Amino acid sequence: TIPHYAHDAERIRQRCAQAGLDIRVELLTPEQFKSDMRLTADMTLFALMLDNEIELRLIDLYKTMQHRLPPDRTSRLNQQLSQVLKETDSAERTRLYQQIECDLKRDHLIRFLYKKRLKTVYHRSLRGIPAESPESLRFSELWFDRRQR
């Protein structure tokens, strides 16, 4: 992992030690973590920010994971992703992504420590942000109210 997550990594190491598993935590610089160095580890700890492009982030996560999976599991994940990419119904795609996550959890290949929804914060003079969906902005519709400074 990277130094930002050293505390979480140490907590995981301690919990593993309590269960009789001896693991070593190696901290990489962000540049090293982006390289193939992280692929030599048995386990990686990192954050996944699911923004407005949640499907692209999930595909990227699963494609990256393929470098670490056994060949048969890589093949299965490829089939699942192909199915997702062919699906035109967003509700069905969501169900397929959830199935991929369930399968990976069941096979002990992924573990989410926590999920947190991030709120968008912006200056009160910024206008044109849709109230029903502030995380999906159209920059062409934004403007500043000079009276609100």
C-alpha atoms as a printed R data frame, in Angstrom:
    type eleno elety resid chain resno       x       y       z
1   ATOM     1    CA   THR     A     1   0.000   0.000   0.000
2   ATOM     2    CA   ILE     A     2   0.976   3.650   0.035
3   ATOM     3    CA   PRO     A     3   1.966   5.588   3.186
4   ATOM     4    CA   HIS     A     4  -1.474   7.222   3.361
5   ATOM     5    CA   TYR     A     5  -2.960   3.825   4.292
6   ATOM     6    CA   ALA     A     6  -0.142   2.697   6.606
7   ATOM     7    CA   HIS     A     7  -2.387   2.876   9.691
8   ATOM     8    CA   ASP     A     8  -5.072   0.682   8.080
9   ATOM     9    CA   ALA     A     9  -2.410  -1.742   6.836
10  ATOM    10    CA   GLU     A    10  -0.940  -2.021  10.323
11  ATOM    11    CA   ARG     A    11  -4.378  -2.761  11.785
12  ATOM    12    CA   ILE     A    12  -4.878  -5.511   9.212
13  ATOM    13    CA   ARG     A    13  -1.407  -6.902   9.989
14  ATOM    14    CA   GLN     A    14  -2.249  -6.999  13.711
15  ATOM    15    CA   ARG     A    15  -5.584  -8.739  13.091
16  ATOM    16    CA   CYS     A    16  -3.858 -11.304  10.889
17  ATOM    17    CA   ALA     A    17  -1.224 -11.878  13.598
18  ATOM    18    CA   GLN     A    18  -4.010 -12.556  16.109
19  ATOM    19    CA   ALA     A    19  -5.276 -15.238  13.734
20  ATOM    20    CA   GLY     A    20  -1.789 -16.745  13.393
21  ATOM    21    CA   LEU     A    21  -0.967 -15.215  10.001
22  ATOM    22    CA   ASP     A    22   2.358 -13.437   9.718
23  ATOM    23    CA   ILE     A    23   2.240 -10.751   7.053
24  ATOM    24    CA   ARG     A    24   4.694  -8.018   6.152
25  ATOM    25    CA   VAL     A    25   3.475  -4.560   5.181
26  ATOM    26    CA   GLU     A    26   5.440  -2.846   2.450
27  ATOM    27    CA   LEU     A    27   4.817   0.830   1.756
28  ATOM    28    CA   LEU     A    28   5.297   2.051  -1.790
29  ATOM    29    CA   THR     A    29   5.387   5.580  -3.104
30  ATOM    30    CA   PRO     A    30   2.330   6.436  -5.213
31  ATOM    31    CA   GLU     A    31   4.541   6.223  -8.322
32  ATOM    32    CA   GLN     A    32   5.739   2.742  -7.336
33  ATOM    33    CA   PHE     A    33   2.183   1.664  -6.557
34  ATOM    34    CA   LYS     A    34   1.100   2.634 -10.081
35  ATOM    35    CA   SER     A    35   3.862   0.456 -11.535
36  ATOM    36    CA   ASP     A    36   4.031  -3.326 -11.740
37  ATOM    37    CA   MET     A    37   5.669  -3.418  -8.289
38  ATOM    38    CA   ARG     A    38   2.266  -3.794  -6.643
39  ATOM    39    CA   LEU     A    39   1.631  -6.938  -8.681
40  ATOM    40    CA   THR     A    40   4.324  -8.819  -6.755
41  ATOM    41    CA   ALA     A    41   2.370  -8.546  -3.493
42  ATOM    42    CA   ASP     A    42  -0.004 -11.222  -2.246
43  ATOM    43    CA   MET     A    43  -2.459  -8.537  -1.150
44  ATOM    44    CA   THR     A    44  -2.861  -4.829  -1.870
45  ATOM    45    CA   LEU     A    45  -4.672  -2.191   0.135
46  ATOM    46    CA   PHE     A    46  -5.950   0.862  -1.688
47  ATOM    47    CA   ALA     A    47  -8.912   3.191  -2.028
48  ATOM    48    CA   LEU     A    48 -11.307   3.103  -4.927
49  ATOM    49    CA   MET     A    49 -13.141   6.364  -5.517
50  ATOM    50    CA   LEU     A    50 -16.468   5.699  -7.177
51  ATOM    51    CA   ASP     A    51 -17.402   8.969  -8.792
52  ATOM    52    CA   ASN     A    52 -19.912   9.751 -11.537
53  ATOM    53    CA   GLU     A    53 -18.166   7.242 -13.789
54  ATOM    54    CA   ILE     A    54 -18.764   4.317 -11.426
55  ATOM    55    CA   GLU     A    55 -18.986   1.742 -14.214
56  ATOM    56    CA   LEU     A    56 -15.641   2.810 -15.692
57  ATOM    57    CA   ARG     A    57 -14.015   2.636 -12.245
58  ATOM    58    CA   LEU     A    58 -15.385  -0.863 -11.641
59  ATOM    59    CA   ILE     A    59 -14.243  -2.097 -15.052
60  ATOM    60    CA   ASP     A    60 -10.795  -0.626 -14.386
61  ATOM    61    CA   LEU     A    61 -10.668  -2.319 -10.971
62  ATOM    62    CA   TYR     A    62 -11.665  -5.708 -12.351
63  ATOM    63    CA   LYS     A    63  -9.316  -5.448 -15.354
64  ATOM    64    CA   THR     A    64  -6.450  -4.581 -12.998
65  ATOM    65    CA   MET     A    65  -7.332  -7.543 -10.776
66  ATOM    66    CA   GLN     A    66  -6.999  -9.926 -13.710
67  ATOM    67    CA   HIS     A    67  -3.206  -9.680 -13.460
68  ATOM    68    CA   ARG     A    68  -3.416 -11.294 -10.033
69  ATOM    69    CA   LEU     A    69  -6.021 -14.006 -10.604
70  ATOM    70    CA   PRO     A    70  -5.574 -17.655 -11.554
71  ATOM    71    CA   PRO     A    71  -6.174 -18.262 -15.283
72  ATOM    72    CA   ASP     A    72  -9.560 -19.947 -14.812
73  ATOM    73    CA   ARG     A    73 -10.810 -17.081 -12.650
74  ATOM    74    CA   THR     A    74  -9.454 -14.518 -15.141
75  ATOM    75    CA   SER     A    75 -11.398 -16.236 -17.906
76  ATOM    76    CA   ARG     A    76 -14.588 -16.185 -15.850
77  ATOM    77    CA   LEU     A    77 -14.150 -12.506 -14.970
78  ATOM    78    CA   ASN     A    78 -13.584 -11.704 -18.660
79  ATOM    79    CA   GLN     A    79 -16.851 -13.450 -19.523
80  ATOM    80    CA   GLN     A    80 -18.707 -11.541 -16.817
81  ATOM    81    CA   LEU     A    81 -17.291  -8.208 -17.986
82  ATOM    82    CA   SER     A    82 -18.180  -8.998 -21.589
83  ATOM    83    CA   GLN     A    83 -21.730  -9.644 -20.488
84  ATOM    84    CA   VAL     A    84 -21.814  -6.314 -18.626
85  ATOM    85    CA   LEU     A    85 -20.492  -4.413 -21.641
86  ATOM    86    CA   LYS     A    86 -23.123  -5.930 -23.939
87  ATOM    87    CA   GLU     A    87 -25.983  -5.074 -21.587
88  ATOM    88    CA   THR     A    88 -28.008  -1.978 -22.525
89  ATOM    89    CA   ASP     A    89 -30.277  -1.893 -19.471
90  ATOM    90    CA   SER     A    90 -28.612   0.022 -16.604
91  ATOM    91    CA   ALA     A    91 -30.506  -1.888 -13.882
92  ATOM    92    CA   GLU     A    92 -29.325  -5.186 -15.340
93  ATOM    93    CA   ARG     A    93 -25.736  -3.884 -15.594
94  ATOM    94    CA   THR     A    94 -25.924  -2.936 -11.900
95  ATOM    95    CA   ARG     A    95 -27.117  -6.451 -11.083
96  ATOM    96    CA   LEU     A    96 -24.254  -7.941 -13.109
97  ATOM    97    CA   TYR     A    97 -21.675  -5.737 -11.327
98  ATOM    98    CA   GLN     A    98 -23.130  -6.836  -7.996
99  ATOM    99    CA   GLN     A    99 -22.849 -10.466  -9.097
100 ATOM   100    CA   ILE     A   100 -19.180  -9.976 -10.005
101 ATOM   101    CA   GLU     A   101 -18.542  -8.442  -6.582
102 ATOM   102    CA   CYS     A   102 -20.376 -11.291  -4.814
103 ATOM   103    CA   ASP     A   103 -18.418 -13.906  -6.763
104 ATOM   104    CA   LEU     A   104 -15.075 -12.247  -5.979
105 ATOM   105    CA   LYS     A   105 -15.984 -11.972  -2.285
106 ATOM   106    CA   ARG     A   106 -17.126 -15.599  -2.160
107 ATOM   107    CA   ASP     A   107 -13.820 -16.689  -3.695
108 ATOM   108    CA   HIS     A   108 -11.910 -14.496  -1.186
109 ATOM   109    CA   LEU     A   109 -10.410 -12.408  -3.985
110 ATOM   110    CA   ILE     A   110 -11.665  -8.998  -2.897
111 ATOM   111    CA   ARG     A   111 -12.621  -7.427   0.401
112 ATOM   112    CA   PHE     A   112 -14.034  -3.964   0.933
113 ATOM   113    CA   LEU     A   113 -13.098  -2.626   4.360
114 ATOM   114    CA   TYR     A   114 -15.687   0.110   4.129
115 ATOM   115    CA   LYS     A   115 -17.712   2.075   1.632
116 ATOM   116    CA   LYS     A   116 -18.285   5.769   2.039
117 ATOM   117    CA   ARG     A   117 -20.287   8.132  -0.113
118 ATOM   118    CA   LEU     A   118 -18.477  11.402  -0.680
119 ATOM   119    CA   LYS     A   119 -20.487  14.586  -0.717
120 ATOM   120    CA   THR     A   120 -19.782  17.277  -3.242
121 ATOM   121    CA   VAL     A   121 -18.922  20.623  -1.656
122 ATOM   122    CA   TYR     A   122 -18.976  23.858  -3.603
123 ATOM   123    CA   HIS     A   123 -18.942  27.606  -3.038
124 ATOM   124    CA   ARG     A   124 -22.336  29.207  -2.385
125 ATOM   125    CA   SER     A   125 -21.897  31.560  -5.372
126 ATOM   126    CA   LEU     A   126 -21.838  28.624  -7.807
127 ATOM   127    CA   ARG     A   127 -25.202  28.202  -9.546
128 ATOM   128    CA   GLY     A   128 -26.635  25.730 -12.040
129 ATOM   129    CA   ILE     A   129 -26.023  22.630  -9.910
130 ATOM   130    CA   PRO     A   130 -28.996  20.255 -10.174
131 ATOM   131    CA   ALA     A   131 -30.502  19.663  -6.716
132 ATOM   132    CA   GLU     A   132 -31.601  16.116  -7.532
133 ATOM   133    CA   SER     A   133 -28.151  15.026  -8.645
134 ATOM   134    CA   PRO     A   134 -25.353  17.392  -7.580
135 ATOM   135    CA   GLU     A   135 -22.673  14.865  -8.502
136 ATOM   136    CA   SER     A   136 -23.534  14.971 -12.219
137 ATOM   137    CA   LEU     A   137 -22.536  18.432 -13.361
138 ATOM   138    CA   ARG     A   138 -22.746  19.919 -16.814
139 ATOM   139    CA   PHE     A   139 -20.101  22.595 -16.869
140 ATOM   140    CA   SER     A   140 -21.849  24.461 -19.660
141 ATOM   141    CA   GLU     A   141 -24.787  25.059 -17.283
142 ATOM   142    CA   LEU     A   142 -22.747  26.440 -14.367
143 ATOM   143    CA   TRP     A   143 -22.466  30.112 -13.518
144 ATOM   144    CA   PHE     A   144 -21.430  32.331 -10.622
145 ATOM   145    CA   ASP     A   145 -23.774  34.669  -8.794
146 ATOM   146    CA   ARG     A   146 -21.638  37.710  -7.982
147 ATOM   147    CA   ARG     A   147 -24.062  38.737  -5.238
148 ATOM   148    CA   GLN     A   148 -23.103  35.603  -3.240
149 ATOM   149    CA   ARG     A   149 -19.482  36.124  -2.213
